[in-house]
Amino acid sequence: MKSNNIQQNALKKANFKTKIDLLVKFIFAFLALICACVVIFIVIFILVKGIQPFIIPDGSGATQNISDFFLNPNWLYDGTGGMSYMMLATIYVTLLSLIISVPTSIFCGLFIVKVCPKSIKEILKTGVQILASIPSVIFGLFGMGVLKPIVKGFANAVGMQTFGGSSVLTGVLVLAFMTIPTITLVSITSMEAVDINLSKASLALGASNQQTNYKIVLKASQSGIFAGTILGIGRALGEATALQMVIGNGGVGWDFLNVFNIYRTLTTTMLAGIGEATGIKYDIRFSLGIVLIIVIVVTNILLNLLKNYMTRIDKGEPKDKNKIGIIKNIKIYLEAYVHAKKN
Amino acid sequence: MNNENNKDEVVFDVKNVNLFYDNGAKQALKDINMKIYKNKVTAFIGPSGCGKSTLLRCFDRMNELVDNSYRDGIITYNGEDIKDINSIYLRTRVGMVFQQPNPFPMSIKDNIFYGPRCQGVKDKKILNEILDESLKGAALYDEVKDILNKSALGLSGGQQQRLCIARTLAMSPDVILMDEPTSALDPIATLKIEELINELKKKYTIIIVTHNMQQAARISDYTAFFMLGELVEFNKTEEFFSHPQDKRSEDYITGRFG
Ligand SMILES: Nc1ncnc2c1ncn2[C@@H]1O[C@H](COP(=O)(O)OP(=O)(O)OP(=O)(O)O)[C@@H](O)[C@H]1O
Ligand SMILES: [Mg+2]
């Protein structure tokens, strides 16, 4: 009798639980939908606003010529820029900053995880965490107050000119400073996750500590370091405030290739003088926004593809094998294609 | 306890070794005295926590990596105090196989090459010779000869453990330390490793920690029985299992505790 009761109760409860599960699922789906809608709304809003300057004349009757937008170095309303140049400058500045920040972060991470005494490890980690959460405008101030004079002095020392310390190089340095904590933090996490038994095995084989760090710890955490780099790239590509404070917001065409020149990136152009801008000068910033979104999406897709590939390598799959696989596949497709053509 | 009139050559001589963990709060080894003989298999047995692994790790100085631990007494390797031997060099002479198979996340080939490469061996020809020899030495060659470039993580547990042995052999060490190398393996893989050990002792000195007394009896020449950090009895394996000298050994062998 009793057990019968329990069973009936259990059935009732189980039905109830299933309903709750369903409800929770529904709520989550709803929340996800809202998020998706917000993102879609933002993208559509920027698309519509960004396409407008090319078709609809603004208050003063001006429209933006498309080929000028893409290619003319003397572009637009104030005679500077050229979207393609700015886009390249954005990527250029990001890449240069990564050249500084990625190695630095890797060594910082390795030092914190494997080299420094345990007593100061936590202190250093907390320090990096704090650095990672400092708002960009502070890095901008740091750039203005500290880096600008240094860059100015350095430029003079090597016989170059800067615009009072404002330059592409200063921007690169600020971005490097901003991305180092992010990349270091993620690297630390992935280095700490490396199985301690691998390090022990390496040491037991007569490898030195340094050999173990480079050949085992770094190798096994490279996909994590890469994930950190992706975050860093995201931060660098999208950074506006700090960059705008030190990069000078001028220059035309290929000027950016000389790191002592002032220049402008997509983000700084959007931000600079937005308060006073009206008409097409205001709307064109949305067009630049479209370009920035495309750049970020494309880089992310490429980097993630690369990351998947690297994770495979991480597991010890040799590189050449994968290439052979791709070639084989292409061969199979070609053969199938030729076969289909024949019939 | 020690066989005084033993003609076997001594590789390790352990004298009055005490080992402490947690800054001395915990004593894991108490006044250990024993000898490890050349080209013999020495088995360490005893209940969990009695210090077998701790002593094993002393031989290649891996225990020095444990924070807040210290050891006194003397361990000599071929007559020289191991404290005076560069630990990196010592570990090339004294290899170690761990309880859990721990191949590197690399190809099978690179796993074998790892040790020699760390010593600066770059010559492809020499490396390939080492590869063949050590894989054959670990009785793994036939199973992996066609997949040398595949990830070592794709191997079965038993194959991984033999790869770890092969990786150790690639250094052509003098002594091989094994800490319960078969505890994570099924009976067939275990048997393979035991056969392997029988083969290996012709060339190497082997110290093996095991929880399996039949295993100790099957493969070892000497057996050391530990309890609570003490070396209770150390003797030739046959002697040890047929005529245990100590009451505690007898109880342990007959399964009255532990
Ligand atoms: N890293 C460490 N820090 C502190 N104490 C330790 C450490 N390693 C081992 N010990 C202690 O030292 C004693 C001996 O440990 P050890 O690992 O040598 O035992 P064992 O005989 O190998 O046991 P098992 O058969 O379970 O592997 C145990 O009491 C253990 O708690
Ligand atoms: Mg143990």
XYZ file of C-alpha atoms and ligand atoms in Angstrom:
633
model
C 0.000 0.000 0.000
C 2.686 2.407 1.164
C 4.954 1.746 -1.764
C 2.001 2.286 -4.069
C 1.540 5.719 -2.533
C 5.178 6.597 -3.033
C 5.004 5.521 -6.641
C 1.928 7.614 -7.334
C 3.516 10.622 -5.654
C 6.714 10.079 -7.595
C 4.775 10.033 -10.840
C 2.964 13.266 -9.944
C 6.239 14.876 -8.932
C 7.984 13.678 -12.077
C 5.231 15.185 -14.243
C 5.557 18.423 -12.342
C 9.346 18.424 -12.739
C 9.071 17.856 -16.470
C 6.735 20.840 -16.679
C 9.184 22.992 -14.697
C 12.028 21.904 -16.971
C 9.980 22.876 -19.967
C 9.136 26.238 -18.432
C 12.756 27.004 -17.606
C 13.752 26.011 -21.109
C 11.130 28.377 -22.437
C 12.366 31.263 -20.282
C 15.949 30.711 -21.424
C 14.897 30.551 -25.041
C 12.972 33.787 -24.551
C 15.978 35.540 -22.995
C 18.231 34.284 -25.779
C 15.707 35.581 -28.290
C 15.753 39.036 -26.686
C 19.549 39.135 -26.850
C 19.508 38.031 -30.467
C 16.884 40.682 -31.255
C 18.971 43.427 -29.656
C 22.022 42.410 -31.672
C 20.005 42.186 -34.877
C 18.388 45.543 -34.151
C 21.777 47.198 -33.612
C 23.173 45.737 -36.819
C 20.115 46.745 -38.854
C 20.124 50.226 -37.315
C 23.771 50.745 -38.192
C 23.291 49.275 -41.666
C 20.374 51.602 -42.431
C 22.071 54.667 -40.985
C 25.358 53.721 -42.634
C 23.957 53.287 -46.125
C 21.957 56.513 -45.934
C 24.845 58.960 -46.654
C 25.407 57.297 -50.010
C 21.830 57.693 -51.235
C 19.894 60.342 -49.343
C 21.228 63.912 -49.405
C 21.589 65.474 -45.981
C 20.281 68.927 -44.952
C 22.870 70.723 -47.062
C 22.217 68.449 -50.030
C 25.505 66.498 -49.768
C 25.878 62.784 -50.467
C 28.932 60.578 -50.174
C 30.485 59.295 -53.375
C 31.042 55.553 -52.963
C 34.401 55.260 -54.713
C 35.670 58.283 -52.804
C 34.549 56.608 -49.619
C 36.583 53.546 -50.397
C 39.649 54.899 -52.102
C 40.121 58.667 -52.125
C 42.843 59.494 -49.626
C 41.481 63.036 -49.534
C 38.202 61.741 -48.510
C 35.103 63.281 -47.231
C 34.178 66.357 -45.390
C 37.468 67.400 -43.802
C 39.926 66.187 -46.358
C 41.526 63.308 -44.522
C 41.301 59.567 -44.509
C 39.881 57.267 -47.114
C 38.009 54.359 -45.615
C 40.257 51.615 -47.032
C 43.330 53.352 -45.680
C 41.717 53.727 -42.281
C 40.705 50.092 -42.295
C 44.244 49.043 -43.123
C 45.551 51.395 -40.441
C 43.198 49.797 -37.912
C 44.531 46.347 -38.741
C 48.117 47.642 -38.903
C 47.939 49.265 -35.471
C 46.348 46.155 -33.992
C 48.972 43.863 -35.506
C 51.877 45.998 -34.325
C 50.444 46.112 -30.817
C 50.097 42.320 -30.838
C 53.714 41.910 -31.845
C 54.533 43.619 -28.562
C 51.763 42.275 -26.352
C 51.618 38.582 -27.269
C 55.237 37.661 -26.455
C 55.187 39.891 -23.388
C 51.988 38.277 -22.144
C 53.278 34.764 -22.744
C 56.416 35.442 -20.744
C 54.461 37.248 -18.031
C 52.124 34.266 -17.776
C 54.944 31.758 -17.753
C 56.742 33.775 -15.105
C 53.692 34.014 -12.884
C 52.676 30.381 -13.265
C 56.016 28.593 -13.334
C 58.890 30.781 -12.252
C 58.062 33.274 -9.544
C 57.966 32.216 -5.877
C 54.560 30.934 -4.764
C 54.295 33.689 -2.160
C 54.106 36.484 -4.730
C 52.230 34.513 -7.374
C 48.787 35.422 -6.059
C 49.753 39.076 -5.653
C 50.923 39.243 -9.264
C 47.799 37.489 -10.488
C 45.592 39.947 -8.658
C 47.647 42.772 -10.124
C 47.063 41.505 -13.655
C 43.356 41.086 -12.933
C 43.116 44.686 -11.769
C 45.007 45.877 -14.836
C 42.617 43.944 -17.068
C 39.642 45.758 -15.584
C 41.039 49.293 -15.822
C 38.888 51.361 -18.200
C 40.455 52.367 -21.478
C 40.293 56.076 -20.790
C 42.801 55.571 -17.978
C 45.152 53.867 -20.424
C 44.562 56.860 -22.673
C 45.585 59.244 -19.907
C 48.630 57.122 -19.215
C 49.442 57.310 -22.921
C 49.109 61.082 -22.958
C 51.016 61.678 -19.760
C 53.737 59.078 -19.952
C 54.040 57.507 -23.395
C 53.739 60.654 -25.503
C 56.827 62.340 -23.986
C 58.769 59.093 -24.228
C 57.838 58.568 -27.873
C 58.629 62.192 -28.604
C 62.066 61.834 -27.040
C 62.668 58.554 -28.827
C 61.634 60.023 -32.180
C 63.982 62.956 -31.702
C 66.777 60.608 -30.716
C 66.427 58.672 -33.982
C 66.039 61.851 -35.991
C 62.285 61.643 -36.632
C 59.454 64.044 -36.003
C 56.253 63.439 -34.110
C 53.289 65.680 -33.561
C 54.067 66.440 -29.915
C 54.354 62.740 -29.179
C 51.050 61.854 -30.835
C 51.741 59.110 -33.344
C 50.830 55.681 -34.610
C 53.574 54.311 -32.377
C 52.062 55.862 -29.260
C 48.721 54.314 -30.219
C 50.371 50.950 -30.731
C 51.994 51.155 -27.305
C 48.738 52.117 -25.587
C 46.950 49.211 -27.260
C 49.771 46.868 -26.255
C 49.488 48.007 -22.647
C 45.743 47.475 -22.794
C 45.860 44.004 -24.281
C 48.727 42.597 -22.206
C 46.605 42.036 -19.064
C 43.824 40.355 -21.055
C 46.122 38.004 -22.921
C 48.195 37.322 -19.800
C 45.136 36.406 -17.733
C 43.818 33.902 -20.253
C 47.325 32.509 -20.765
C 47.739 32.031 -17.016
C 44.494 30.085 -16.855
C 45.487 27.802 -19.681
C 49.031 27.316 -18.377
C 47.716 26.412 -14.953
C 45.424 23.866 -16.582
C 48.347 21.974 -18.104
C 48.532 18.581 -16.416
C 51.279 18.724 -13.788
C 52.109 15.101 -14.605
C 53.322 16.164 -18.042
C 55.797 18.561 -16.461
C 56.875 15.856 -14.042
C 57.361 13.382 -16.877
C 59.458 15.926 -18.703
C 61.649 16.634 -15.678
C 62.006 12.921 -14.999
C 63.385 12.529 -18.525
C 66.212 14.905 -17.683
C 64.716 18.033 -19.244
C 65.604 21.279 -17.498
C 62.948 23.547 -16.032
C 63.202 25.900 -18.982
C 62.948 23.089 -21.519
C 59.885 21.833 -19.679
C 58.315 25.292 -19.687
C 58.813 25.853 -23.395
C 58.338 22.386 -24.796
C 55.559 21.161 -22.539
C 53.755 23.968 -20.759
C 53.739 26.439 -23.640
C 52.952 23.815 -26.211
C 50.078 22.341 -24.252
C 48.584 25.762 -23.559
C 48.974 27.283 -26.991
C 45.312 27.093 -27.896
C 44.500 28.881 -24.627
C 47.094 31.533 -25.347
C 45.552 31.885 -28.761
C 42.104 32.306 -27.232
C 43.559 35.096 -25.098
C 45.031 36.657 -28.207
C 41.624 36.601 -29.883
C 40.188 38.494 -26.908
C 43.090 40.929 -27.106
C 42.511 41.476 -30.816
C 38.859 42.157 -30.095
C 39.804 44.737 -27.521
C 42.417 46.364 -29.771
C 40.248 46.494 -32.908
C 37.344 48.056 -31.077
C 39.282 50.471 -28.887
C 38.421 54.110 -29.567
C 38.858 56.366 -26.560
C 42.415 55.578 -25.518
C 43.599 55.464 -29.111
C 41.943 58.735 -29.984
C 43.799 60.424 -27.133
C 47.255 59.565 -28.482
C 47.142 58.826 -32.198
C 46.633 62.376 -33.407
C 43.622 61.881 -35.721
C 45.162 63.168 -38.905
C 47.191 62.005 -41.840
C 46.207 60.801 -45.300
C 46.777 57.756 -47.479
C 49.693 55.564 -46.568
C 50.961 57.940 -43.887
C 50.314 55.333 -41.226
C 53.150 53.118 -42.450
C 55.599 55.474 -40.763
C 54.893 54.877 -37.095
C 55.972 58.401 -36.128
C 53.202 59.994 -38.194
C 49.822 60.825 -36.779
C 46.949 58.863 -38.238
C 43.371 57.830 -37.662
C 41.709 54.471 -37.383
C 38.087 53.561 -38.023
C 37.248 53.911 -34.348
C 39.039 57.180 -33.704
C 37.456 58.725 -36.794
C 34.043 57.722 -35.540
C 34.736 59.210 -32.151
C 36.656 62.364 -33.007
C 34.411 65.411 -32.979
C 31.202 63.417 -32.931
C 29.688 65.992 -30.594
C 29.785 68.792 -33.151
C 29.139 66.712 -36.257
C 25.878 67.206 -38.145
C 24.349 65.960 -41.380
C 26.549 63.732 -43.485
C 29.512 64.241 -41.176
C 27.491 62.553 -38.502
C 25.907 59.830 -40.601
C 29.137 58.760 -42.294
C 30.326 57.465 -38.926
C 27.711 54.748 -39.206
C 29.138 53.758 -42.571
C 32.507 53.369 -40.867
C 30.712 51.358 -38.181
C 29.550 48.880 -40.819
C 33.129 48.484 -42.009
C 34.355 47.957 -38.437
C 31.716 45.322 -37.771
C 32.691 43.505 -40.956
C 36.394 43.660 -40.049
C 35.708 42.290 -36.565
C 33.410 39.517 -37.758
C 35.793 38.409 -40.502
C 38.850 38.417 -38.192
C 36.945 36.461 -35.588
C 35.853 33.821 -38.062
C 39.386 33.477 -39.426
C 40.934 33.336 -35.965
C 38.469 30.722 -34.779
C 39.171 28.560 -37.790
C 42.849 28.870 -36.998
C 42.159 28.042 -33.362
C 40.320 24.843 -34.226
C 43.224 23.876 -36.393
C 45.645 24.597 -33.569
C 43.652 22.596 -31.047
C 43.995 19.644 -33.361
C 47.738 20.193 -33.419
C 47.623 20.505 -29.627
C 46.428 16.968 -29.396
C 49.521 15.928 -31.279
C 48.016 15.510 -34.737
C 50.842 16.344 -37.103
C 50.482 19.357 -39.368
C 51.355 17.706 -42.651
C 48.706 15.018 -42.162
C 45.981 17.658 -42.168
C 47.303 19.252 -45.300
C 47.370 15.902 -47.022
C 43.767 15.443 -45.916
C 42.736 18.710 -47.530
C 44.603 17.919 -50.740
C 43.016 14.479 -50.819
C 39.569 15.986 -50.405
C 40.146 18.475 -53.186
C 41.336 15.614 -55.399
C 38.231 13.601 -54.635
C 35.989 16.582 -55.457
C 37.838 17.218 -58.686
C 37.591 13.604 -59.736
C 33.898 13.553 -58.942
C 33.453 16.784 -60.907
C 35.291 15.463 -63.950
C 33.288 12.281 -63.713
C 30.021 14.209 -63.584
C 31.051 16.314 -66.583
C 31.771 13.245 -68.667
C 28.339 11.772 -68.164
C 68.051 -8.090 7.290
C 70.365 -7.142 4.421
C 72.101 -9.977 2.711
C 75.633 -9.455 3.925
C 77.288 -12.063 1.753
C 75.690 -10.825 -1.452
C 77.882 -10.692 -4.529
C 75.535 -8.558 -6.620
C 76.855 -5.152 -7.591
C 75.318 -2.252 -5.669
C 73.781 0.612 -7.672
C 72.044 2.577 -4.952
C 73.056 2.467 -1.341
C 70.556 4.018 1.050
C 71.919 4.937 4.463
C 69.922 6.274 7.427
C 67.408 8.108 5.277
C 64.670 10.086 6.990
C 62.221 12.128 5.007
C 59.821 14.759 6.261
C 56.880 16.508 4.641
C 55.140 19.714 5.669
C 58.238 21.288 7.193
C 58.845 18.319 9.415
C 55.285 17.933 10.654
C 55.042 14.563 8.931
C 57.727 11.932 8.756
C 57.257 9.739 5.694
C 60.468 7.683 5.870
C 62.121 6.511 9.072
C 65.770 5.551 9.070
C 65.801 3.560 5.843
C 68.842 1.403 5.074
C 68.942 -0.738 1.978
C 70.824 -1.529 -1.212
C 69.608 -1.710 -4.792
C 71.444 -4.271 -6.895
C 72.487 -4.000 -10.512
C 70.391 -5.732 -13.176
C 67.915 -6.913 -10.573
C 64.275 -6.106 -10.084
C 63.561 -4.750 -6.633
C 59.919 -4.579 -5.603
C 58.589 -2.166 -2.980
C 55.454 -3.398 -1.286
C 53.444 -2.297 1.704
C 50.134 -0.747 2.707
C 49.006 2.544 1.240
C 50.784 5.586 2.628
C 53.799 3.686 3.918
C 56.269 5.719 1.886
C 57.024 3.511 -1.124
C 56.541 6.235 -3.698
C 58.373 8.698 -1.504
C 61.493 6.526 -1.364
C 61.235 5.784 -5.082
C 61.180 9.486 -5.873
C 64.304 9.988 -3.768
C 66.370 7.966 -6.232
C 65.935 10.429 -9.105
C 65.603 13.426 -6.772
C 62.058 14.089 -7.973
C 60.952 14.313 -4.368
C 62.917 17.525 -4.033
C 60.219 19.154 -6.152
C 57.739 18.699 -3.291
C 57.496 21.942 -1.336
C 58.360 21.960 2.343
C 59.959 18.543 2.344
C 63.467 17.581 3.351
C 65.516 14.473 3.626
C 68.604 13.530 5.606
C 70.858 10.510 5.426
C 72.828 9.513 2.354
C 71.878 7.830 -0.895
C 74.777 6.947 -3.149
C 74.547 6.136 -6.835
C 77.516 4.021 -7.961
C 79.326 5.217 -4.876
C 78.640 8.930 -5.305
C 76.233 10.851 -3.078
C 73.271 11.773 -5.305
C 73.173 15.206 -3.675
C 76.499 15.854 -5.417
C 75.191 14.708 -8.791
C 73.503 17.297 -11.009
C 69.810 16.389 -10.797
C 69.271 16.848 -14.531
C 72.122 14.477 -15.263
C 70.930 12.026 -12.620
C 67.501 11.890 -14.245
C 69.008 10.972 -17.581
C 70.606 7.975 -15.855
C 67.646 7.114 -13.657
C 64.395 7.034 -15.593
C 60.913 7.017 -14.129
C 57.597 5.532 -15.206
C 54.562 6.920 -13.441
C 51.449 5.257 -12.103
C 49.156 6.947 -14.611
C 50.339 6.723 -18.213
C 51.323 10.300 -19.057
C 52.401 10.518 -22.690
C 52.989 14.039 -23.976
C 50.258 15.433 -26.218
C 52.432 14.943 -29.266
C 52.940 12.279 -31.889
C 54.285 8.900 -30.817
C 57.560 9.719 -32.518
C 57.952 13.047 -30.752
C 57.268 11.398 -27.417
C 60.263 9.148 -27.932
C 62.396 11.973 -29.320
C 61.600 14.268 -26.425
C 64.304 13.121 -24.014
C 67.135 12.800 -26.537
C 66.213 16.154 -28.093
C 66.394 17.805 -24.681
C 69.965 16.540 -24.534
C 70.671 18.171 -27.861
C 70.461 15.125 -30.141
C 69.423 16.467 -33.560
C 70.761 13.891 -36.005
C 67.769 12.304 -37.760
C 69.612 9.023 -38.208
C 70.502 8.665 -34.553
C 66.993 9.686 -33.509
C 65.437 7.081 -35.768
C 67.745 4.420 -34.391
C 66.697 5.411 -30.879
C 63.068 5.305 -31.990
C 63.291 1.762 -33.311
C 65.334 0.472 -30.414
C 63.227 1.911 -27.660
C 59.904 0.936 -29.229
C 61.181 -2.601 -29.722
C 62.578 -2.552 -26.202
C 59.167 -1.677 -24.855
C 57.464 -4.322 -27.039
C 55.405 -1.656 -28.733
C 57.067 -1.521 -32.125
C 54.721 -3.798 -34.058
C 51.626 -2.080 -32.747
C 52.658 1.460 -33.616
C 55.152 1.205 -36.471
C 52.569 2.417 -38.976
C 51.170 5.225 -36.869
C 54.320 6.886 -35.574
C 53.026 10.293 -36.604
C 49.679 9.859 -34.873
C 48.967 11.443 -31.531
C 50.122 9.381 -28.573
C 46.819 10.192 -26.862
C 45.037 7.926 -29.324
C 46.708 4.820 -27.903
C 45.087 2.521 -25.364
C 46.083 2.820 -21.719
C 48.396 -0.175 -21.880
C 50.003 1.051 -25.076
C 50.423 4.497 -23.560
C 52.172 3.004 -20.549
C 54.517 1.027 -22.785
C 55.138 4.220 -24.746
C 56.094 5.876 -21.456
C 58.495 3.003 -20.819
C 59.858 3.365 -24.352
C 60.265 7.087 -23.779
C 62.351 6.264 -20.725
C 64.382 3.649 -22.603
C 65.162 6.239 -25.278
C 67.475 7.890 -22.767
C 69.316 4.556 -22.381
C 69.197 4.915 -18.610
C 70.871 2.777 -16.057
C 68.008 2.408 -13.642
C 64.263 2.492 -14.263
C 61.924 3.474 -11.452
C 58.316 2.349 -11.831
C 55.556 3.514 -9.527
C 52.669 1.053 -9.784
C 53.003 0.988 -13.574
C 50.206 -1.518 -14.025
C 47.621 -0.267 -11.554
C 45.690 1.568 -14.266
C 45.785 -1.367 -16.678
C 43.723 -4.449 -17.430
C 45.153 -7.955 -16.789
C 46.332 -8.501 -20.356
C 48.163 -5.185 -20.543
C 49.556 -5.907 -17.082
C 50.897 -9.238 -18.253
C 52.563 -7.572 -21.218
C 54.309 -5.089 -18.955
C 55.398 -7.839 -16.584
C 56.910 -9.806 -19.463
C 58.572 -6.620 -20.549
C 60.105 -6.068 -17.126
C 61.528 -9.577 -17.197
C 63.112 -8.737 -20.509
C 64.353 -5.322 -19.427
C 66.190 -6.465 -16.343
C 68.889 -7.980 -18.523
C 69.976 -4.486 -19.393
C 68.591 -2.274 -16.668
C 68.244 -2.091 -12.930
C 64.582 -1.829 -12.061
C 62.777 -0.683 -8.940
C 59.051 -1.214 -9.004
C 56.368 -0.184 -6.529
C 53.403 -2.496 -6.539
C 50.315 -3.247 -4.518
C 50.016 -6.618 -6.082
C 51.953 -9.212 -4.083
C 51.669 -11.870 -6.752
C 53.204 -9.398 -9.126
C 56.083 -8.736 -6.749
C 56.615 -12.468 -6.353
C 56.457 -13.058 -10.111
C 58.799 -10.405 -11.366
C 61.176 -9.292 -8.657
C 64.501 -10.578 -7.378
C 64.398 -8.552 -4.187
C 61.456 -7.398 -2.162
C 61.310 -4.545 0.300
C 58.344 -4.411 2.644
C 57.442 -1.050 4.169
C 55.042 -0.065 6.900
C 54.367 3.383 8.310
C 57.552 4.772 6.810
C 59.733 1.972 8.132
C 61.517 -0.660 6.088
C 60.271 -3.752 7.868
C 62.004 -6.351 5.799
C 64.272 -6.473 2.787
C 65.288 -9.776 1.307
C 65.546 -11.913 -1.787
C 62.040 -12.347 -3.087
C 61.951 -16.128 -2.697
C 63.176 -15.876 0.873
C 60.810 -13.066 1.650
C 57.712 -14.878 0.505
C 58.671 -18.332 1.738
C 60.293 -17.451 5.063
C 59.339 -13.966 6.150
C 61.518 -12.965 9.091
C 59.195 -10.417 10.601
C 55.778 -11.108 12.060
C 54.372 -8.038 10.262
C 55.641 -9.279 6.890
C 54.073 -12.617 7.484
C 50.756 -11.041 8.389
C 50.871 -8.850 5.314
C 51.734 -11.691 2.952
C 49.063 -13.933 4.307
C 46.590 -11.119 3.991
C 45.801 -10.650 7.645
C 45.882 -6.910 7.149
C 46.743 -4.170 4.664
N 53.483 15.879 -1.331
C 53.226 15.450 -0.075
N 53.000 16.332 0.915
C 52.729 15.905 2.154
N 52.655 14.617 2.515
C 52.875 13.686 1.575
C 53.159 14.057 0.224
N 53.324 12.933 -0.504
C 53.127 11.913 0.351
N 52.869 12.360 1.599
C 52.629 11.530 2.781
O 53.723 10.682 2.967
C 53.308 9.374 3.274
C 53.887 8.395 2.292
O 53.320 8.669 1.027
P 53.655 7.821 -0.268
O 52.978 8.455 -1.403
O 55.109 7.637 -0.347
O 52.974 6.433 0.101
P 52.835 5.135 -0.776
O 53.442 4.047 0.005
O 53.343 5.358 -2.135
O 51.275 4.939 -0.807
P 50.376 4.378 -2.003
O 50.562 2.926 -1.994
O 48.998 4.762 -1.610
O 50.827 5.030 -3.256
C 51.801 9.384 3.259
O 51.347 9.423 4.571
C 51.430 10.650 2.553
O 50.290 11.243 3.142
Mg 52.468 5.536 -4.113
